[in-house]
Amino acid sequence: ETLRAAEVRGLVLDYDGTMVTTEARLSPPDPRLVAELERLLAADFPLAFATGRGGSIGTMLRQVLPEKFHPRVTIGYYNGGYLAPLSIDIEKQPPEAHKGLQGFHHVLAAHGELFSAAVPRCSTMQISIPSGSLRNFEAGMQAIRKLIAQHAQGVVRLIRSGHSLDIVPFDSGKGTVISRLRAALPDGGDVLSIGDSGDAQGNDYELFTASIGLSVGKVCHRPNHGWNLGLVERGGPAELLRILASLYLVAPGQAKIDVDALVNPDRKLPS
């Protein structure tokens, strides 16, 4: 009933595991997904992405979305640590380096025994640790949590995605992307967020808290956030396509959710 009543005025999407599968995260998204986004953008529907990635997602989206839409798409890079319109290439105009993050990278460098190879590099706003780069993933994750508690409590924090651990500034978060989108709405309304890592340690946990959230992957213990209404064996981009196709426009920049179609697992996907 919450979904039926929602007046959706904006959309925030995770990227890896949601727009693309984790295995194909370096490949372009499904053209059918791109077509759905173009349909919404053409109706002045606000769109944003909240991603753990840096400039690579901007490069990909500029290739698949028409240039006329680029200034109107907001990207929350580095798990919401840096927000910019898609029209800005942050690899050419990078954010200022976060000093606390740089300092914690020196702490990590002193614990090279946690890693199977070199300590992952530190970007300006994030330290991304691929899952396979730790000698023991679970033990390594717990060790890094302890190092943060000892050396950088309240300065940085650790979040987990489907393929990496990300260390980000403490005040970063995907919820900042929703706040930015909501602040630009003229008369309120609901923001729909969609991601795949909704569990308590996942990088979409906050994304679901701040809005109406739907998961195309993991859920959490909370009954009111991050529902997964699809088929487990489908998930990811295929489930995202079902959700986007269920959005029908009722006015410029405003949509409703066709809940009956969304909860029907046999609904035919758009061709």
Tab-separated table of C-alpha atoms in Angstrom:
chain	number	residue	atom	x	y	z
A	1	GLU	CA	0.000	0.000	0.000
A	2	THR	CA	2.949	2.313	0.630
A	3	LEU	CA	4.154	1.702	-2.897
A	4	ARG	CA	0.686	2.214	-4.354
A	5	ALA	CA	0.342	5.564	-2.586
A	6	ALA	CA	3.820	6.818	-3.437
A	7	GLU	CA	4.147	9.882	-5.646
A	8	VAL	CA	7.601	9.227	-7.022
A	9	ARG	CA	9.422	12.446	-7.911
A	10	GLY	CA	12.960	11.145	-8.211
A	11	LEU	CA	15.018	7.982	-8.736
A	12	VAL	CA	18.386	7.030	-7.198
A	13	LEU	CA	20.132	3.903	-8.472
A	14	ASP	CA	23.082	1.896	-7.285
A	15	TYR	CA	25.263	0.772	-10.197
A	16	ASP	CA	27.309	-2.422	-9.656
A	17	GLY	CA	24.970	-5.345	-9.005
A	18	THR	CA	21.974	-3.191	-9.932
A	19	MET	CA	22.500	-1.540	-13.334
A	20	VAL	CA	25.047	-4.205	-14.269
A	21	THR	CA	25.891	-7.564	-12.768
A	22	THR	CA	28.943	-7.736	-10.547
A	23	GLU	CA	30.584	-10.090	-13.060
A	24	ALA	CA	29.928	-7.706	-15.984
A	25	ARG	CA	30.471	-4.435	-14.126
A	26	LEU	CA	32.977	-3.205	-16.693
A	27	SER	CA	30.569	-3.765	-19.593
A	28	PRO	CA	27.833	-1.345	-20.732
A	29	PRO	CA	24.386	-1.743	-19.144
A	30	ASP	CA	21.553	-3.500	-20.944
A	31	PRO	CA	20.220	-1.202	-23.719
A	32	ARG	CA	16.692	-1.865	-22.438
A	33	LEU	CA	17.646	-0.338	-19.090
A	34	VAL	CA	19.158	2.660	-20.843
A	35	ALA	CA	15.937	3.070	-22.833
A	36	GLU	CA	13.893	3.113	-19.605
A	37	LEU	CA	16.153	5.807	-18.151
A	38	GLU	CA	15.828	7.866	-21.323
A	39	ARG	CA	12.039	7.537	-21.105
A	40	LEU	CA	12.069	8.991	-17.590
A	41	LEU	CA	14.626	11.693	-18.345
A	42	ALA	CA	12.634	12.819	-21.385
A	43	ALA	CA	9.719	13.458	-19.007
A	44	ASP	CA	11.880	15.689	-16.755
A	45	PHE	CA	12.166	12.953	-14.138
A	46	PRO	CA	15.108	13.552	-11.737
A	47	LEU	CA	17.709	10.773	-11.871
A	48	ALA	CA	20.805	10.124	-9.775
A	49	PHE	CA	23.291	7.313	-9.215
A	50	ALA	CA	24.882	6.441	-5.876
A	51	THR	CA	27.955	4.306	-6.460
A	52	GLY	CA	31.125	3.148	-4.788
A	53	ARG	CA	32.995	3.791	-7.995
A	54	GLY	CA	34.984	6.797	-9.087
A	55	GLY	CA	35.141	8.307	-12.559
A	56	SER	CA	34.698	5.052	-14.481
A	57	ILE	CA	30.915	5.082	-14.042
A	58	GLY	CA	30.715	8.610	-15.431
A	59	THR	CA	32.723	7.573	-18.458
A	60	MET	CA	30.379	4.656	-19.113
A	61	LEU	CA	27.152	6.614	-18.600
A	62	ARG	CA	28.313	9.443	-20.878
A	63	GLN	CA	28.760	6.830	-23.600
A	64	VAL	CA	25.272	5.327	-23.303
A	65	LEU	CA	23.048	8.276	-22.330
A	66	PRO	CA	22.381	11.126	-24.796
A	67	GLU	CA	24.504	14.191	-24.081
A	68	LYS	CA	21.465	16.439	-23.659
A	69	PHE	CA	20.627	14.593	-20.430
A	70	HIS	CA	24.117	14.731	-18.865
A	71	PRO	CA	23.686	17.988	-16.892
A	72	ARG	CA	20.486	16.646	-15.327
A	73	VAL	CA	21.899	13.355	-14.020
A	74	THR	CA	23.585	13.533	-10.607
A	75	ILE	CA	26.338	11.065	-9.710
A	76	GLY	CA	27.248	10.372	-6.096
A	77	TYR	CA	30.767	9.006	-6.569
A	78	TYR	CA	32.734	7.174	-3.854
A	79	ASN	CA	29.572	6.077	-2.000
A	80	GLY	CA	28.198	9.609	-1.946
A	81	GLY	CA	31.476	11.214	-0.913
A	82	TYR	CA	31.520	13.474	-3.954
A	83	LEU	CA	28.507	14.640	-5.955
A	84	ALA	CA	28.672	16.061	-9.464
A	85	PRO	CA	26.521	16.196	-12.608
A	86	LEU	CA	27.260	13.575	-15.235
A	87	SER	CA	28.418	16.351	-17.572
A	88	ILE	CA	31.547	16.817	-15.406
A	89	ASP	CA	34.368	14.324	-15.937
A	90	ILE	CA	35.799	13.913	-12.438
A	91	GLU	CA	38.890	12.218	-13.788
A	92	LYS	CA	39.727	15.611	-15.297
A	93	GLN	CA	38.249	17.614	-12.399
A	94	PRO	CA	38.841	15.398	-9.333
A	95	PRO	CA	37.707	16.268	-5.799
A	96	GLU	CA	40.165	17.459	-3.191
A	97	ALA	CA	41.883	14.609	-1.349
A	98	HIS	CA	40.413	13.742	2.057
A	99	LYS	CA	43.243	14.118	4.598
A	100	GLY	CA	41.803	11.683	7.147
A	101	LEU	CA	41.489	9.002	4.511
A	102	GLN	CA	45.041	9.565	3.354
A	103	GLY	CA	46.203	9.255	6.951
A	104	PHE	CA	44.426	5.940	7.471
A	105	HIS	CA	45.978	4.614	4.281
A	106	HIS	CA	49.363	4.943	5.999
A	107	VAL	CA	48.002	2.793	8.837
A	108	LEU	CA	46.896	0.134	6.343
A	109	ALA	CA	50.281	0.247	4.653
A	110	ALA	CA	51.865	-0.767	7.943
A	111	HIS	CA	49.749	-3.939	7.961
A	112	GLY	CA	50.688	-5.461	4.646
A	113	GLU	CA	50.293	-8.934	6.144
A	114	LEU	CA	46.522	-8.590	5.670
A	115	PHE	CA	46.863	-8.494	1.896
A	116	SER	CA	47.807	-11.135	-0.633
A	117	ALA	CA	49.653	-8.545	-2.749
A	118	ALA	CA	50.259	-4.814	-2.525
A	119	VAL	CA	48.106	-2.657	-0.260
A	120	PRO	CA	45.307	-1.154	-2.424
A	121	ARG	CA	45.905	2.440	-3.407
A	122	CYS	CA	44.041	5.367	-1.896
A	123	SER	CA	42.034	7.609	-4.210
A	124	THR	CA	41.070	11.130	-3.234
A	125	MET	CA	37.845	10.019	-1.509
A	126	GLN	CA	37.996	6.248	-1.013
A	127	ILE	CA	40.147	3.193	-0.387
A	128	SER	CA	38.661	0.259	-2.319
A	129	ILE	CA	39.828	-3.186	-1.289
A	130	PRO	CA	38.821	-5.910	-3.764
A	131	SER	CA	37.574	-9.019	-1.971
A	132	GLY	CA	40.311	-11.168	-3.496
A	133	SER	CA	43.120	-8.893	-2.323
A	134	LEU	CA	42.790	-9.958	1.329
A	135	ARG	CA	44.532	-13.137	2.457
A	136	ASN	CA	41.442	-14.049	4.469
A	137	PHE	CA	38.383	-11.980	3.693
A	138	GLU	CA	36.401	-12.267	6.940
A	139	ALA	CA	39.456	-12.059	9.206
A	140	GLY	CA	40.868	-9.196	7.158
A	141	MET	CA	37.601	-7.278	7.342
A	142	GLN	CA	37.488	-7.617	11.123
A	143	ALA	CA	41.132	-6.546	11.408
A	144	ILE	CA	40.450	-3.426	9.350
A	145	ARG	CA	37.453	-2.594	11.555
A	146	LYS	CA	39.721	-2.778	14.609
A	147	LEU	CA	42.312	-0.544	12.950
A	148	ILE	CA	39.625	2.035	12.220
A	149	ALA	CA	38.439	1.908	15.837
A	150	GLN	CA	42.009	2.375	17.070
A	151	HIS	CA	43.246	5.021	14.636
A	152	ALA	CA	40.374	6.695	12.785
A	153	GLN	CA	37.185	6.458	14.830
A	154	GLY	CA	34.771	9.110	13.560
A	155	VAL	CA	37.092	9.926	10.645
A	156	VAL	CA	36.522	7.033	8.236
A	157	ARG	CA	34.198	4.050	8.084
A	158	LEU	CA	34.052	0.694	6.325
A	159	ILE	CA	31.234	-0.446	4.068
A	160	ARG	CA	30.857	-3.610	1.999
A	161	SER	CA	29.701	-4.129	-1.574
A	162	GLY	CA	29.330	-7.270	-3.641
A	163	HIS	CA	32.942	-7.236	-4.751
A	164	SER	CA	34.931	-5.017	-2.387
A	165	LEU	CA	35.368	-3.345	0.977
A	166	ASP	CA	35.309	0.439	0.757
A	167	ILE	CA	36.815	2.775	3.321
A	168	VAL	CA	35.227	6.211	3.003
A	169	PRO	CA	35.069	9.465	4.985
A	170	PHE	CA	32.860	9.067	8.035
A	171	ASP	CA	30.317	11.602	6.795
A	172	SER	CA	30.050	10.067	3.329
A	173	GLY	CA	27.004	8.017	2.467
A	174	LYS	CA	24.595	7.231	-0.324
A	175	GLY	CA	21.893	8.998	1.641
A	176	THR	CA	23.544	12.306	0.706
A	177	VAL	CA	22.576	11.648	-2.917
A	178	ILE	CA	18.926	11.300	-1.935
A	179	SER	CA	19.115	14.464	0.166
A	180	ARG	CA	20.544	16.396	-2.796
A	181	LEU	CA	17.837	15.103	-5.117
A	182	ARG	CA	15.046	15.761	-2.631
A	183	ALA	CA	16.269	19.312	-1.945
A	184	ALA	CA	15.840	20.140	-5.635
A	185	LEU	CA	12.233	18.947	-5.766
A	186	PRO	CA	9.825	21.897	-5.868
A	187	ASP	CA	7.001	20.466	-3.773
A	188	GLY	CA	8.146	17.328	-2.029
A	189	GLY	CA	7.256	13.830	-3.074
A	190	ASP	CA	8.891	10.454	-2.692
A	191	VAL	CA	12.316	9.393	-3.923
A	192	LEU	CA	12.617	5.783	-5.051
A	193	SER	CA	15.999	4.169	-4.449
A	194	ILE	CA	17.078	0.825	-5.883
A	195	GLY	CA	20.175	-1.171	-4.979
A	196	ASP	CA	21.376	-4.695	-4.282
A	197	SER	CA	23.348	-4.594	-0.991
A	198	GLY	CA	20.709	-3.819	1.604
A	199	ASP	CA	22.088	-5.888	4.478
A	200	ALA	CA	23.369	-4.074	7.560
A	201	GLN	CA	26.977	-4.110	6.348
A	202	GLY	CA	26.081	-3.403	2.720
A	203	ASN	CA	26.724	-0.152	0.920
A	204	ASP	CA	23.016	0.268	0.072
A	205	TYR	CA	21.783	0.014	3.668
A	206	GLU	CA	21.677	3.798	4.049
A	207	LEU	CA	20.295	4.228	0.546
A	208	PHE	CA	17.167	2.319	1.544
A	209	THR	CA	16.768	4.076	4.888
A	210	ALA	CA	16.439	7.545	3.406
A	211	SER	CA	13.672	6.810	0.910
A	212	ILE	CA	11.295	4.232	-0.525
A	213	GLY	CA	13.791	1.476	-1.194
A	214	LEU	CA	13.582	-1.637	-3.344
A	215	SER	CA	16.318	-4.244	-3.457
A	216	VAL	CA	17.293	-6.336	-6.455
A	217	GLY	CA	19.524	-8.392	-4.177
A	218	LYS	CA	20.067	-8.575	-0.424
A	219	VAL	CA	17.633	-7.293	2.182
A	220	CYS	CA	18.039	-6.656	5.903
A	221	HIS	CA	16.189	-7.080	9.199
A	222	ARG	CA	14.130	-3.874	8.863
A	223	PRO	CA	10.486	-4.446	7.875
A	224	ASN	CA	9.957	-1.014	6.314
A	225	HIS	CA	13.025	-0.595	4.122
A	226	GLY	CA	14.681	-2.281	1.173
A	227	TRP	CA	12.037	-4.764	0.107
A	228	ASN	CA	12.828	-7.334	-2.575
A	229	LEU	CA	9.638	-8.060	-4.521
A	230	GLY	CA	11.239	-10.046	-7.322
A	231	LEU	CA	12.449	-13.534	-7.994
A	232	VAL	CA	15.693	-14.441	-6.263
A	233	GLU	CA	17.013	-16.251	-9.349
A	234	ARG	CA	16.409	-13.161	-11.470
A	235	GLY	CA	17.702	-10.267	-9.397
A	236	GLY	CA	20.166	-7.594	-10.472
A	237	PRO	CA	19.631	-5.739	-13.756
A	238	ALA	CA	16.778	-8.029	-14.852
A	239	GLU	CA	14.797	-7.158	-11.727
A	240	LEU	CA	15.693	-3.474	-12.095
A	241	LEU	CA	14.204	-3.590	-15.582
A	242	ARG	CA	10.917	-4.888	-14.137
A	243	ILE	CA	10.852	-2.085	-11.571
A	244	LEU	CA	11.620	0.681	-14.052
A	245	ALA	CA	9.004	-0.665	-16.447
A	246	SER	CA	6.444	-0.523	-13.612
A	247	LEU	CA	6.887	3.251	-13.282
A	248	TYR	CA	4.229	5.071	-15.245
A	249	LEU	CA	4.295	8.826	-15.701
A	250	VAL	CA	1.309	10.817	-14.446
A	251	ALA	CA	2.803	14.295	-14.980
A	252	PRO	CA	6.163	15.786	-15.958
A	253	GLY	CA	8.650	14.691	-13.306
A	254	GLN	CA	6.118	12.535	-11.459
A	255	ALA	CA	5.427	8.808	-11.607
A	256	LYS	CA	3.395	6.119	-9.887
A	257	ILE	CA	4.281	2.474	-9.365
A	258	ASP	CA	2.175	-0.203	-11.043
A	259	VAL	CA	2.289	-2.491	-8.017
A	260	ASP	CA	0.083	-5.188	-9.538
A	261	ALA	CA	2.510	-5.578	-12.417
A	262	LEU	CA	5.524	-5.366	-10.133
A	263	VAL	CA	4.481	-8.196	-7.827
A	264	ASN	CA	3.502	-10.468	-10.726
A	265	PRO	CA	6.595	-12.623	-11.380
A	266	ASP	CA	5.228	-13.670	-14.778
A	267	ARG	CA	4.987	-10.138	-16.128
A	268	LYS	CA	6.607	-9.972	-19.526
A	269	LEU	CA	9.727	-7.828	-19.651
A	270	PRO	CA	9.728	-4.951	-22.151
A	271	SER	CA	11.180	-5.914	-25.521
